[in-house]
Every structure is written in C-alpha cells, then in structure tokens.
C-alpha cells in the first residue's frame, strides 16, 4: 500500500513508537561513542554544551535549544568523516541541593542522583546523541579528586613576572635564595634591581629585601603570599541567615539572590585565586578566538583594563597624603574636591571633630550596601564633608575632602580627585552639594557640562592648547618630576574569592597545623571526600558546616596533628575543567592523558547561555592557562569557537488596556496586531518563561504530543540560534505536518528505479550543498526550510526512486534522527543506523544546471530570451536581459523595468 494516497490531513505519524525503537537501537549499537585517538585515523571534532545544573524542575525548553544545535553539528560532522566527541555531564554541586537538604533532611547526594536521572531521561527522550560512556558528575569523588588536584597545582605555583606565566613555587624559592628575585616594598616579588641593566630603580634598592635575611616565618609569608591559591582577609558579602559568604553576583539589592535574606559586608579569612595575574593574557588571547564581538566585549569590560596615573595630594595640616587613581591626569587643574570611599583608612584620621558625627553615621550606613547596590543607587548621590582639605599638587589650591559611596573601596586606590566639569558622577555630586565646577578641556562645540569627550586643555597652565593624549603624557612627566605621581594601569578584575561556608561543594585538600600554617595534602591522599553529615545547616560562623564533622576534621600524620580546611570550593570549580575530563573520564592516574588532550583540544564548538559570558568563561580560561603554563595542556585557550543561544521566551501575550486577550481573538495587521472583532490595535509582548507567569513550556509535554523530532525541528526553526524568540505553539503544528508529510512520502513506500526527474534531481543536489553549508554556518532554520521545500517537491511525484529516498534520509538525519533512521532502515532496508552513514556527495554537473531561461518583453511584446542563474540578482538579470533586447531599447528612454523572478522580464520604453 502506498500511504501517499491517504488524505493529506491524515493524523500525525506514529512518532512515539518510531522514536523509542531507534533510541533503543542506538543504545544497543553504541552509535554515539567517540573513539579514543589511539583507535582511529579520523580527525577529531569536539562539540561541547555547557553542562547543566540538574535542578529539581527538569529540563526547560532553553536547554534543548543549545543541545539540539550541537547535536545537529555533531551528527553532520560525524557524517563528514570526523571522530566526533559530544559528551554530557552534571554540574551538580551548589546551593539549591543544599537548601533542599536543610529543609527536607534529604542528603544532597540523593536529590542530585534523582535530578540527574530526570535530566538524563529527558535528554535521551529528545534523541540527543551523547556519548554517555563519558558522562561526568562534578560531585563524584572520582571527579572532584582532580578538581582538588588542580587546586593543588594552583596552590603550588606562582605567577612569574619575568616569564609572564605560572611556574612551580619551588622555582620562586630558588630564585629568591640565589638573589635573582627580591621582595619589593609592597610585598610583591621583583627582579633584583641591583642586577645588570636595571640601574633605573637601583636607587631604590635599599627598599628591597633579601630573602635569605628573613626569618623562616617571614619567608613562609612571602612564599604563601605569592601562590596562585592564597589566603587573605577580605571584605565579603556575609549572609547571616544562610550562614555563608556570597559572590557579588549572588547578591541582589542587598539581599541574597537565593532566599532574599539580608547581606552585610565583613572581613573574613578566605581562599583567593590570583586570576588578576592573568588579566593581560586573558585580554590579549581573546583576539584569536572565534567568539562574537559582544561576548568578547563583555569579557573585556569585566577585566576593565584602563591606563592613567596615580597622583598624591597632601592633606592640609596633616602628614598624610591621599593617593588617587585617575584615567584623566590631563584634567588635574579642574579637580575641585576629593572623595574617599567610606571604608578608606584616612577617613577616621582626617575628619575634623565637628564633622565626626555626620561622617561616622554615613560610614555606618554605607557598610550595609554591596558594591553592586552602590553602583545601582549611584543615581542619587550622597556624601558628607570630612572637614579636611587637600592640596592640589599642580596649583597648590586647597580643595575639600568628602566621603561618598559612589567611590568604591576595591577599585583604584579607593579615593578620587573629582573633576566635575568632565565626569558625569562628579558633576552630579558637585551640582547637588554646590561644589565648584571648573572647565579645563575645550571641545564638543558647546558650553554644556559635563564634557567627557576628547578635547584641548584650557585653564591648565603648562597644558593649555595641548590635545588630550599629549596633555596626559605631559602631566604624567610633570608628576614624576615632582615625585607626586606616575603612570598606572588598572584593572576592574578582582582576584577570585574561592571559598564558601557550605556543605555541598569540594573540600579543600589543605591541612592546617597548630600554628595556623597551611599544608597541601599529599596527592596520594586525594580525594578528600566530603564527610557524611546529618545536619547540613551552616554553623552561622565562618567555619561552615564541615566543622561539625569532628572525626573527619582531625588528621594525624607522622605524629603531628592537623585540622582540615572547613571551607568548600564555590560551584564554579567543577565547571572550570569538566571539558577536559570528558576526554578521559576513567583515568585514575591523571586528570587527562596528554595524548588524548592533544588530539581533542581545543573545543571546536561550545554552545551555551550568555549568562556565563563572564564568570564561567573567565574562570575556565584562567584555569586552562595555569594548566597550560605548568605543562599539563597543549593549548593556551580551551574554547576556540563559542556561540550563545538566544533565550526562548514564553508565548506572545496580547492585551488591551491591561486586559489579556486570547490569541485566537487577535490577527496580524501590518507590523502589529488587532482585535478581530473590531480591528482595535492590541499590545503584543513575549515574557521570560517563569512559574509565576504560568507560561513555562515543559519539553515532556511537547514530546508527548508531537514527538521529539518535531520538538527538535521546531526549536531550530524558530529563528537564528543566537536570537531571542518567543514560543509559538502554532508553528509546532507546522513542523509536525512537515514530518508527517516526510513520513507519508518516504516511509512504507517501495522506491522505484534509479532515475530522478530533472528538477528534483537538481534540487536534491543543491540541497546537499546548501544544507551542509547552513549547518556549518549554524543556520539551522534555513537548512530546515530547504528540507521542507524538497519534500514538497518530492510529494508531487507518483513514485520516488531509491537515490532520492537515500539522500533525503541522510540530509534529514542531523535534524530529525529518528524519522531519518526509520526511512533508512525500513524503506531502504539498511542494516546499520543512518547515524553512521556518510554525508552524500553532490553531483557538480547537476548543480551547474541551476539556470533558468526567461522571456524578455519590450512594452509587453516578446523580443528575446535570456538564460540566467536561478539565484541571479535583479541587477544581473536586467543587465543580461537588456543585452538580449538591445536593438529594441537602443536610443529610447527606459521608463520602467519589471523582473518577475524565474518568469520574465519586461521593459517599458518610450
Ligand atoms: C579624575 C577624572 C576626571 C576621572 C575626568 C574621570 C574623568 P575607569 O575608566 O573605569 O578605570 N575612579 C577612580 N577610582 C574610583 C573608585 N574607587 N570608585 C569610583 N570611581 C573611581 O575609571 C577611572 C576613573 O574613575 C578615574 O578617573 C576616577 O575618576 C574614577 F574628567 O579621575 B577620574
């Protein structure tokens, strides 16, 4: 029976049965296994998804968007002859599982295992071709053993300022002992200035200290202070209710993002990772990456490199100086007041008695705000005068010193010279508090202030008339001459606060002795497993819940007693290197075998949400560079090409005067929408999917109703991968119809013969080329459009020859793998899955036939014929047509040119 004789409105094809069958066959035949490099001669191609946090809610429709995209690329590349690696795993440490554990007294192991099961079931249900033999879970001791090992690499190395890379800490000790390096006045290390070629700073040599002259304790402090993983007292966001510190990103409006509890600033002993040492390399290496400009810019802004100067202002009547950092030293003559951050150490010392009460009160209230809130609140400027005055070093003018929270303590020096004429923030502040505003840069063609653009110095003594760049340089020379300033590069990037006071994270492989000194755990003793606890609640003190595991805590070694570090690592730790573990997930000797790493890396395509543009992607790049520097990896960057999928919004909602209107009562008119009944314009808006809005789409429901292939195609057909787009149930129906048509046309039929009708043959060969190119360019929607067009053409034929059925199944297989395999095995009788087949070759000679002959009319009369490419532009078609009828238009004015693509050309002449 040929089902194509059935009515075109026949029910959807039996997708549930088909999908289940092929998923089982794929599992049985392990078709998605990537070969280890030793077992293949094929080139490797590594396609990676940002692995999910397995939440209790299961997959949302945003997950399959990225996963389907990488799945299509993986399938296509495999067909093109690559050994493709497409793995999946679980980023399973983190706060939600811990909070759930506290509330319901269920061990996070259990919730995590359950959630992983749900995620995995859903992912398999979608027919996503992952190599599950490489599944990783960041909470497995066999995995986090290596996270701890990498931490030890960081702990046991430092950033060498001369080599510009991480090196073993033992090397530093050597260099210090033999006097090549000395300890600089600020505690950093430097080349010995009295060595050859460094006369310039040799005058300051007495400030540098020689290592061998230090006590053991001082030496330890110097060394520990240079490690890439080090301990520091830092002001952190402390959340008493959660009993933990939070990253800035986890604090919203002074409250914890999870739970909405108040957060306060307080100094705590914390593990830090020295990512700032890599700021320049993290910046420079962006250039060679195939990432979008907007993503690169987000990283650049986060690193926030700026060049300027530090300037010292003396405080009138005190021995103190205020050092500021400015990007505009050329505006120094316009500095009319100064501002200290509320936390600045000079505040207490220079505030006058009559201002003390006001300043103290201000400082106290500022302590309750996070940096982020301060920036957000900065619109309304607040501040208090300290009563003190500073002296501007260029003109000896006394200028008032204020305290204000728009100056942040962690940036620059935590103090600024304010130039209200040329800085927005200073301008607002000066206007509000009636402080003088002096213009010192001309330009912009008007008197409007603040003027923040490039211009020429004025009112600025020796700088007058100089353009900005020159004025900056002259001012820096002047400051250096007087010994009151120097050129300075600044970064917004901060060292990475790496400890959390939580249970559900990786324990640190660190022991602390009776004197409070740290010792790395022996590699052979890894992993340090999380102790079992019955009570996961934070202790409310900085020790964190692990302090309750008293047996675990105490370690005796060679007669000495140590305590374990009770902090745990932040959730970002496991995701910093998971892409490496996939390459060699069972290796018990190393985190990854070097041969495997060399073969697979770097990742050829990485797809994930833009919410990871800075943190995850910077942290992972940082770890990667450290491991590269230490000789453990072969590439300086992990992710060569990276694409952010756009967010999928809820279904468009319509409203009129605040009232919701049913989509069925609305129609499109022009660019907008109107109510059908009366044509009144209605507002259309798509919102983020959220439980509270009730617009969340569950992939399980969609797959149950339409099948996984339809779901996959629909998500890819919604629009460009990177675009934000609303869900639209009507369009799913369209996709479902398309696949039903494919099923009707190509399954349960007898292919006949080998010869294809000419047009279909041409289209088919064109599609081989186009679909391939579209997949390479990640234009999945256009590729699908091509497949739809092709099946529409084919459905018109009474019978279809085998080559067509074969090629169509191959082209369809990256997108709708179940249905493609059904055609492959059932219609074509193939023994092995279409997954393992090769991409078809286009017949070049048939492609060349992609031209069309058009009649050319002049004033409605046929005057000639012309042959052009079917995709010829209008201009090309007209040029060719004009030539074909040259004798009829010569000497006449062409009043109108009409091109009906693929049909005819007409010239109206007079
Ligand atoms: C004087 C000046 C004049 C400035 C002018 C700007 C324009 P970026 O580019 O982001 O590095 N600043 C310095 N430290 C600060 C802090 N801790 N909190 C808030 N603002 C701070 O910004 C550097 C500029 O931001 C510096 O240059 C300083 O203001 C301000 F026409 O100094 B400027």
mmCIF file of C-alpha atoms in Angstrom, residues 670-813:
data_model
loop_
_atom_site.group_PDB
_atom_site.id
_atom_site.type_symbol
_atom_site.label_atom_id
_atom_site.label_comp_id
_atom_site.label_asym_id
_atom_site.label_seq_id
_atom_site.Cartn_x
_atom_site.Cartn_y
_atom_site.Cartn_z
ATOM 1 C CA UNK A 670 0.766 45.422 9.155
ATOM 2 C CA UNK A 671 3.538 45.421 11.715
ATOM 3 C CA UNK A 672 1.184 44.997 14.638
ATOM 4 C CA UNK A 673 -1.823 43.091 15.913
ATOM 5 C CA UNK A 674 -5.508 43.959 16.142
ATOM 6 C CA UNK A 675 -8.577 42.514 17.792
ATOM 7 C CA UNK A 676 -10.504 40.552 15.192
ATOM 8 C CA UNK A 677 -13.925 41.757 16.308
ATOM 9 C CA UNK A 678 -13.309 45.488 15.941
ATOM 10 C CA UNK A 679 -9.829 45.965 14.448
ATOM 11 C CA UNK A 680 -8.584 47.821 17.530
ATOM 12 C CA UNK A 681 -4.815 47.620 17.917
ATOM 13 C CA UNK A 682 -3.651 45.371 20.772
ATOM 14 C CA UNK A 683 -0.315 45.205 22.523
ATOM 15 C CA UNK A 684 1.823 42.112 21.904
ATOM 16 C CA UNK A 685 4.626 41.104 24.224
ATOM 17 C CA UNK A 686 6.582 37.952 24.982
ATOM 18 C CA UNK A 687 7.859 37.477 28.531
ATOM 19 C CA UNK A 688 10.550 35.357 30.045
ATOM 20 C CA UNK A 689 9.181 31.947 30.983
ATOM 21 C CA UNK A 690 8.518 31.768 34.689
ATOM 22 C CA UNK A 691 6.446 29.717 37.066
ATOM 23 C CA UNK A 692 4.773 32.803 38.439
ATOM 24 C CA UNK A 693 3.655 33.886 34.951
ATOM 25 C CA UNK A 694 2.406 30.409 34.171
ATOM 26 C CA UNK A 695 3.980 30.437 30.721
ATOM 27 C CA UNK A 696 6.538 27.674 31.202
ATOM 28 C CA UNK A 697 6.586 25.035 28.493
ATOM 29 C CA UNK A 698 7.640 21.579 29.604
ATOM 30 C CA UNK A 699 9.576 19.590 26.990
ATOM 31 C CA UNK A 700 7.941 16.376 28.246
ATOM 32 C CA UNK A 701 4.502 17.650 27.238
ATOM 33 C CA UNK A 702 5.619 18.777 23.808
ATOM 34 C CA UNK A 703 7.360 15.489 23.075
ATOM 35 C CA UNK A 704 4.336 13.509 24.243
ATOM 36 C CA UNK A 705 2.069 15.433 21.918
ATOM 37 C CA UNK A 706 4.245 15.915 18.851
ATOM 38 C CA UNK A 707 7.322 13.720 19.227
ATOM 39 C CA UNK A 708 10.985 14.517 19.766
ATOM 40 C CA UNK A 709 11.811 15.064 16.103
ATOM 41 C CA UNK A 710 9.125 17.708 15.792
ATOM 42 C CA UNK A 711 10.277 19.347 19.011
ATOM 43 C CA UNK A 712 13.871 19.450 17.776
ATOM 44 C CA UNK A 713 12.922 20.836 14.392
ATOM 45 C CA UNK A 714 10.613 23.392 15.897
ATOM 46 C CA UNK A 715 13.256 24.774 18.241
ATOM 47 C CA UNK A 716 15.726 25.027 15.392
ATOM 48 C CA UNK A 717 13.193 26.585 13.028
ATOM 49 C CA UNK A 718 12.144 29.328 15.467
ATOM 50 C CA UNK A 719 14.853 31.642 14.203
ATOM 51 C CA UNK A 720 18.608 32.157 14.301
ATOM 52 C CA UNK A 721 20.249 30.268 17.148
ATOM 53 C CA UNK A 722 21.569 33.441 18.767
ATOM 54 C CA UNK A 723 18.270 35.346 18.605
ATOM 55 C CA UNK A 724 15.801 35.747 21.432
ATOM 56 C CA UNK A 725 12.479 34.316 20.323
ATOM 57 C CA UNK A 726 9.001 33.631 21.683
ATOM 58 C CA UNK A 727 7.469 30.150 21.859
ATOM 59 C CA UNK A 728 4.675 29.644 19.357
ATOM 60 C CA UNK A 729 2.544 26.538 19.537
ATOM 61 C CA UNK A 730 1.045 27.150 16.106
ATOM 62 C CA UNK A 731 4.439 26.752 14.494
ATOM 63 C CA UNK A 732 4.997 23.404 16.203
ATOM 64 C CA UNK A 733 1.936 22.166 14.404
ATOM 65 C CA UNK A 734 3.560 23.295 11.179
ATOM 66 C CA UNK A 735 6.674 21.277 11.936
ATOM 67 C CA UNK A 736 4.576 18.293 12.874
ATOM 68 C CA UNK A 737 2.822 18.499 9.484
ATOM 69 C CA UNK A 738 6.139 18.669 7.714
ATOM 70 C CA UNK A 739 7.408 15.491 9.356
ATOM 71 C CA UNK A 740 4.093 13.753 8.790
ATOM 72 C CA UNK A 741 4.500 14.567 5.141
ATOM 73 C CA UNK A 742 8.024 13.158 5.160
ATOM 74 C CA UNK A 743 6.681 10.030 6.782
ATOM 75 C CA UNK A 744 3.832 9.720 4.262
ATOM 76 C CA UNK A 745 6.170 10.309 1.368
ATOM 77 C CA UNK A 746 9.147 8.191 2.364
ATOM 78 C CA UNK A 747 8.115 5.522 4.853
ATOM 79 C CA UNK A 748 6.124 2.403 3.858
ATOM 80 C CA UNK A 749 6.781 3.023 0.183
ATOM 81 C CA UNK A 750 8.537 0.969 -2.477
ATOM 82 C CA UNK A 751 11.247 3.111 -4.053
ATOM 83 C CA UNK A 752 11.261 2.655 -7.821
ATOM 84 C CA UNK A 753 14.333 2.598 -10.024
ATOM 85 C CA UNK A 754 17.243 4.977 -10.017
ATOM 86 C CA UNK A 755 16.398 7.861 -12.309
ATOM 87 C CA UNK A 756 15.203 11.166 -10.862
ATOM 88 C CA UNK A 757 13.076 13.730 -12.684
ATOM 89 C CA UNK A 758 15.392 16.547 -13.725
ATOM 90 C CA UNK A 759 14.079 19.303 -11.488
ATOM 91 C CA UNK A 760 14.010 17.095 -8.407
ATOM 92 C CA UNK A 761 17.498 15.874 -9.165
ATOM 93 C CA UNK A 762 18.778 19.438 -9.406
ATOM 94 C CA UNK A 763 17.041 20.461 -6.202
ATOM 95 C CA UNK A 764 18.342 17.418 -4.392
ATOM 96 C CA UNK A 765 21.940 18.093 -5.384
ATOM 97 C CA UNK A 766 21.551 21.737 -4.483
ATOM 98 C CA UNK A 767 20.190 20.727 -1.079
ATOM 99 C CA UNK A 768 23.210 18.507 -0.385
ATOM 100 C CA UNK A 769 25.437 21.555 -0.760
ATOM 101 C CA UNK A 770 23.133 24.072 0.889
ATOM 102 C CA UNK A 771 22.104 22.058 3.923
ATOM 103 C CA UNK A 772 25.763 21.272 4.596
ATOM 104 C CA UNK A 773 26.752 24.910 4.327
ATOM 105 C CA UNK A 774 23.884 26.019 6.518
ATOM 106 C CA UNK A 775 24.837 23.534 9.223
ATOM 107 C CA UNK A 776 28.455 24.700 9.101
ATOM 108 C CA UNK A 777 27.177 28.274 9.469
ATOM 109 C CA UNK A 778 24.767 27.245 12.257
ATOM 110 C CA UNK A 779 21.816 28.454 10.127
ATOM 111 C CA UNK A 780 19.597 25.573 11.103
ATOM 112 C CA UNK A 781 16.366 27.353 10.271
ATOM 113 C CA UNK A 782 17.448 27.902 6.679
ATOM 114 C CA UNK A 783 18.596 24.310 6.400
ATOM 115 C CA UNK A 784 15.182 23.104 7.546
ATOM 116 C CA UNK A 785 13.455 25.407 5.053
ATOM 117 C CA UNK A 786 15.448 23.697 2.321
ATOM 118 C CA UNK A 787 14.307 20.262 3.511
ATOM 119 C CA UNK A 788 10.687 21.395 3.558
ATOM 120 C CA UNK A 789 10.905 22.695 0.011
ATOM 121 C CA UNK A 790 12.469 19.477 -1.148
ATOM 122 C CA UNK A 791 9.827 17.216 0.353
ATOM 123 C CA UNK A 792 7.059 19.393 -1.080
ATOM 124 C CA UNK A 793 8.543 18.895 -4.494
ATOM 125 C CA UNK A 794 9.005 15.172 -3.969
ATOM 126 C CA UNK A 795 5.472 14.674 -2.653
ATOM 127 C CA UNK A 796 4.156 15.674 -6.073
ATOM 128 C CA UNK A 797 5.797 12.660 -7.726
ATOM 129 C CA UNK A 798 3.848 9.442 -8.102
ATOM 130 C CA UNK A 799 6.824 7.284 -7.248
ATOM 131 C CA UNK A 800 10.220 8.080 -5.835
ATOM 132 C CA UNK A 801 13.465 6.429 -6.863
ATOM 133 C CA UNK A 802 15.797 4.943 -4.287
ATOM 134 C CA UNK A 803 18.609 7.541 -4.627
ATOM 135 C CA UNK A 804 16.204 10.288 -3.656
ATOM 136 C CA UNK A 805 14.939 8.434 -0.602
ATOM 137 C CA UNK A 806 18.502 7.657 0.411
ATOM 138 C CA UNK A 807 19.813 11.192 0.106
ATOM 139 C CA UNK A 808 16.765 12.701 1.773
ATOM 140 C CA UNK A 809 17.158 10.415 4.780
ATOM 141 C CA UNK A 810 20.804 11.433 5.041
ATOM 142 C CA UNK A 811 20.054 15.154 4.826
ATOM 143 C CA UNK A 812 17.247 14.862 7.339
ATOM 144 C CA UNK A 813 19.181 12.774 9.825
#
